[in-house]
Structures are given as structure tokens and as C-alpha cells.
Amino acid sequence: MGKGNIVLCGFMGCGKTSIGKRVAKLIGQEFCDLDKYIEKKEGMTVSAIFQQYGEKGFRQRENQAVREVARRQDLVVACGGGTVLFPENVVALHEGGGTILYLQVPLAALQERLKADTQRPLLQKPNRREVIAQLYEKRCPLYEAAADRVVMAGAPAVVVAKEIGRMFL
Ligand code: S3P
């Protein structure tokens, strides 16, 4: 695999953060969670950014964060669930030689994992299972298109992280 950042993308709840942290540890690279990066920079939570500036305001901040993080070469990056839906983000992430991995998890597992979530603004709706199903259908082809590789990620984070770690050691 090429050098550069290892970038994890995929649906909310697919394990980008928990798997990413473990991959970083396994291969001795620094971990960067894009949402946390934005929160630190803005001094606000993602929820508060959505509330105050709307999704558009969040996406602008996310794009700026992507461009900053993509300049680095030595990171394991956990994207947000929407990051690679925007072609300019994919271009920026690839430019530094980053490899994008799509963590694919079946819809039913995601619905189960996300059923009690209170942090993700897009899911704070009464018909959550349906919202997730619709977003999933729309987004899956875009994750696939953005990714250099698809990783089946339904297994526990430790297992998936080891598999990814092996690709980069
Ligand atoms: C989003 C996913 C979130 C966060 C924001 C928008 C999305 O990240 O960036 O709430 O559009 O799917 P996680 O995938 O880490 O929850």
C-alpha cells in the first residue's frame, strides 16, 4: 500500500474511531479523529455547530479541517460519516498520498448500534431506523466510490483493526 495517511470512512457507527485508534497503536502512527479536530478548533461540539451554523456551516468547517489534516503524511484519520460524500474532500485526502478505506457494516447492525445515540444531529429524529436506512442506501455507493479499498467491518473493533494493521505493516 502507498504511504501517507490511512483514512477511514463509512457510515455513522461503523467503527471509524474505535478501529482507527487501535490501528494507529498497532502500526505506531498518530490518530486523528476529524470530528474531534473540528470540535477542538471551534471550541464547540459537532451538535452545537449544527445548531448554530446548520449542516452547511458544519460542512464548511469539515472541508477546512480535511485540507489541514490531508497535508500530514503520518496519521490514521477517522473521518465523519459525511466527509467523503463531498468530492473535494476525497481529492484533498488523496492528494497527500492517503489511502481511503471504507469500513462496511450491514444496515441492521448500524441501526442497532445507533438506536440510543444522542450525539449525532442527523439522527435526532423520531423515525430513526428509517432515517438510517435512507441515508445508508444513498451513501453506500458514494463510500465505495471514494474508497481505495473496502473492509468488511462488522466484526469487533480489535479484529478489524488487526486486519487493517496487517495491510500497512
Ligand atoms: C455525520 C457523521 C458524524 C459527524 C456529523 C455528520 C454524517 O460523524 O461528522 O454528525 O453526516 O454522517 P460520525 O460518523 O463519526 O458519527
Short mmCIF file of N, CA, C and O and ligand atoms in Angstrom, two decimals, residues 10-13 16-17 33 35 46 50 55 58-59 62 79-83 85 114 119-122 135 139 143, ligand 1:
data_model
loop_
_atom_site.label_atom_id
_atom_site.label_comp_id
_atom_site.label_asym_id
_atom_site.label_seq_id
_atom_site.Cartn_x
_atom_site.Cartn_y
_atom_site.Cartn_z
N GLY A 10 -16.89 5.75 6.26
CA GLY A 10 -18.03 4.84 6.37
C GLY A 10 -19.13 5.47 7.20
O GLY A 10 -18.97 6.56 7.76
N PHE A 11 -20.23 4.74 7.29
CA PHE A 11 -21.43 5.26 7.93
C PHE A 11 -21.21 5.53 9.42
O PHE A 11 -20.35 4.92 10.05
N MET A 12 -22.02 6.44 9.97
CA MET A 12 -22.02 6.65 11.43
C MET A 12 -22.13 5.30 12.12
O MET A 12 -22.95 4.47 11.73
N GLY A 13 -21.31 5.09 13.13
CA GLY A 13 -21.41 3.86 13.90
C GLY A 13 -20.67 2.67 13.30
O GLY A 13 -20.71 1.57 13.86
N LYS A 16 -15.26 3.85 12.83
CA LYS A 16 -14.10 4.61 12.34
C LYS A 16 -13.17 5.01 13.50
O LYS A 16 -11.96 4.88 13.40
N THR A 17 -13.76 5.50 14.58
CA THR A 17 -12.95 5.98 15.69
C THR A 17 -12.34 4.83 16.50
O THR A 17 -11.13 4.80 16.74
N ASP A 33 -9.00 12.08 14.94
CA ASP A 33 -10.44 11.99 14.70
C ASP A 33 -10.92 13.34 14.17
O ASP A 33 -10.79 14.36 14.86
N ASP A 35 -13.85 14.75 13.57
CA ASP A 35 -14.86 15.47 14.35
C ASP A 35 -14.24 16.13 15.59
O ASP A 35 -14.55 17.26 15.92
N VAL A 46 -19.83 19.10 17.79
CA VAL A 46 -20.43 18.99 16.45
C VAL A 46 -21.92 19.35 16.53
O VAL A 46 -22.44 20.09 15.69
N PHE A 50 -23.81 22.29 14.36
CA PHE A 50 -25.03 22.08 13.56
C PHE A 50 -26.14 23.03 14.01
O PHE A 50 -26.85 23.60 13.18
N GLU A 55 -26.14 22.45 8.91
CA GLU A 55 -25.26 21.43 8.33
C GLU A 55 -24.25 22.07 7.38
O GLU A 55 -23.10 21.67 7.32
N PHE A 58 -21.36 23.34 9.19
CA PHE A 58 -20.51 22.23 9.62
C PHE A 58 -19.66 21.72 8.46
O PHE A 58 -18.47 21.48 8.62
N ARG A 59 -20.28 21.57 7.28
CA ARG A 59 -19.55 21.03 6.14
C ARG A 59 -18.40 21.94 5.72
O ARG A 59 -17.36 21.47 5.26
N GLU A 62 -15.72 21.30 8.16
CA GLU A 62 -15.19 19.96 7.91
C GLU A 62 -14.22 19.99 6.72
O GLU A 62 -13.15 19.38 6.77
N CYS A 79 -12.62 9.77 9.58
CA CYS A 79 -13.49 10.81 9.03
C CYS A 79 -14.81 10.84 9.78
O CYS A 79 -15.12 9.93 10.55
N GLY A 80 -15.62 11.84 9.51
CA GLY A 80 -17.02 11.80 9.90
C GLY A 80 -17.79 11.00 8.85
O GLY A 80 -17.28 10.77 7.74
N GLY A 81 -19.00 10.62 9.17
CA GLY A 81 -19.78 9.80 8.24
C GLY A 81 -20.12 10.50 6.94
O GLY A 81 -20.45 9.86 5.94
N GLY A 82 -20.04 11.83 6.93
CA GLY A 82 -20.40 12.57 5.72
C GLY A 82 -19.20 13.06 4.93
O GLY A 82 -19.34 13.56 3.81
N THR A 83 -18.01 12.92 5.49
CA THR A 83 -16.82 13.58 4.91
C THR A 83 -16.59 13.23 3.44
O THR A 83 -16.43 14.13 2.61
N LEU A 85 -18.49 12.13 1.21
CA LEU A 85 -19.60 12.32 0.29
C LEU A 85 -19.35 13.54 -0.59
O LEU A 85 -20.03 13.75 -1.59
N LEU A 114 -26.82 2.34 16.64
CA LEU A 114 -27.13 3.78 16.71
C LEU A 114 -28.46 4.08 17.40
O LEU A 114 -28.84 5.24 17.52
N GLN A 119 -25.81 11.98 20.28
CA GLN A 119 -24.79 12.96 19.90
C GLN A 119 -24.85 13.37 18.43
O GLN A 119 -24.33 14.40 18.05
N ARG A 120 -25.44 12.53 17.61
CA ARG A 120 -25.36 12.79 16.17
C ARG A 120 -26.60 13.54 15.70
O ARG A 120 -27.70 12.99 15.69
N PRO A 121 -26.39 14.80 15.26
CA PRO A 121 -27.53 15.66 14.91
C PRO A 121 -28.44 15.05 13.84
O PRO A 121 -29.65 15.24 13.90
N LEU A 122 -27.88 14.33 12.88
CA LEU A 122 -28.70 13.81 11.78
C LEU A 122 -29.66 12.70 12.24
O LEU A 122 -30.60 12.36 11.53
N LEU A 135 -30.46 7.06 4.50
CA LEU A 135 -29.11 7.61 4.36
C LEU A 135 -28.15 6.52 3.88
O LEU A 135 -27.28 6.75 3.04
N ARG A 139 -25.84 6.64 0.65
CA ARG A 139 -24.42 6.86 0.86
C ARG A 139 -23.51 5.71 0.46
O ARG A 139 -22.35 5.94 0.11
N TYR A 143 -19.50 5.93 -0.63
CA TYR A 143 -18.35 5.42 0.15
C TYR A 143 -17.50 4.50 -0.73
O TYR A 143 -16.28 4.57 -0.74
C1 S3P B 1 -22.07 12.86 10.15
C2 S3P B 1 -21.38 11.98 10.94
C3 S3P B 1 -20.73 12.36 12.21
C4 S3P B 1 -20.43 13.87 12.23
C5 S3P B 1 -21.66 14.65 11.88
C6 S3P B 1 -22.19 14.31 10.50
C7 S3P B 1 -22.68 12.35 8.90
O1 S3P B 1 -19.55 11.61 12.37
O2 S3P B 1 -19.39 14.19 11.38
O3 S3P B 1 -22.62 14.37 12.87
O4 S3P B 1 -23.07 13.16 8.03
O5 S3P B 1 -22.79 11.11 8.77
P1 S3P B 1 -19.55 10.04 12.83
O6 S3P B 1 -19.66 9.21 11.58
O7 S3P B 1 -18.21 9.88 13.46
O8 S3P B 1 -20.66 9.85 13.75
#
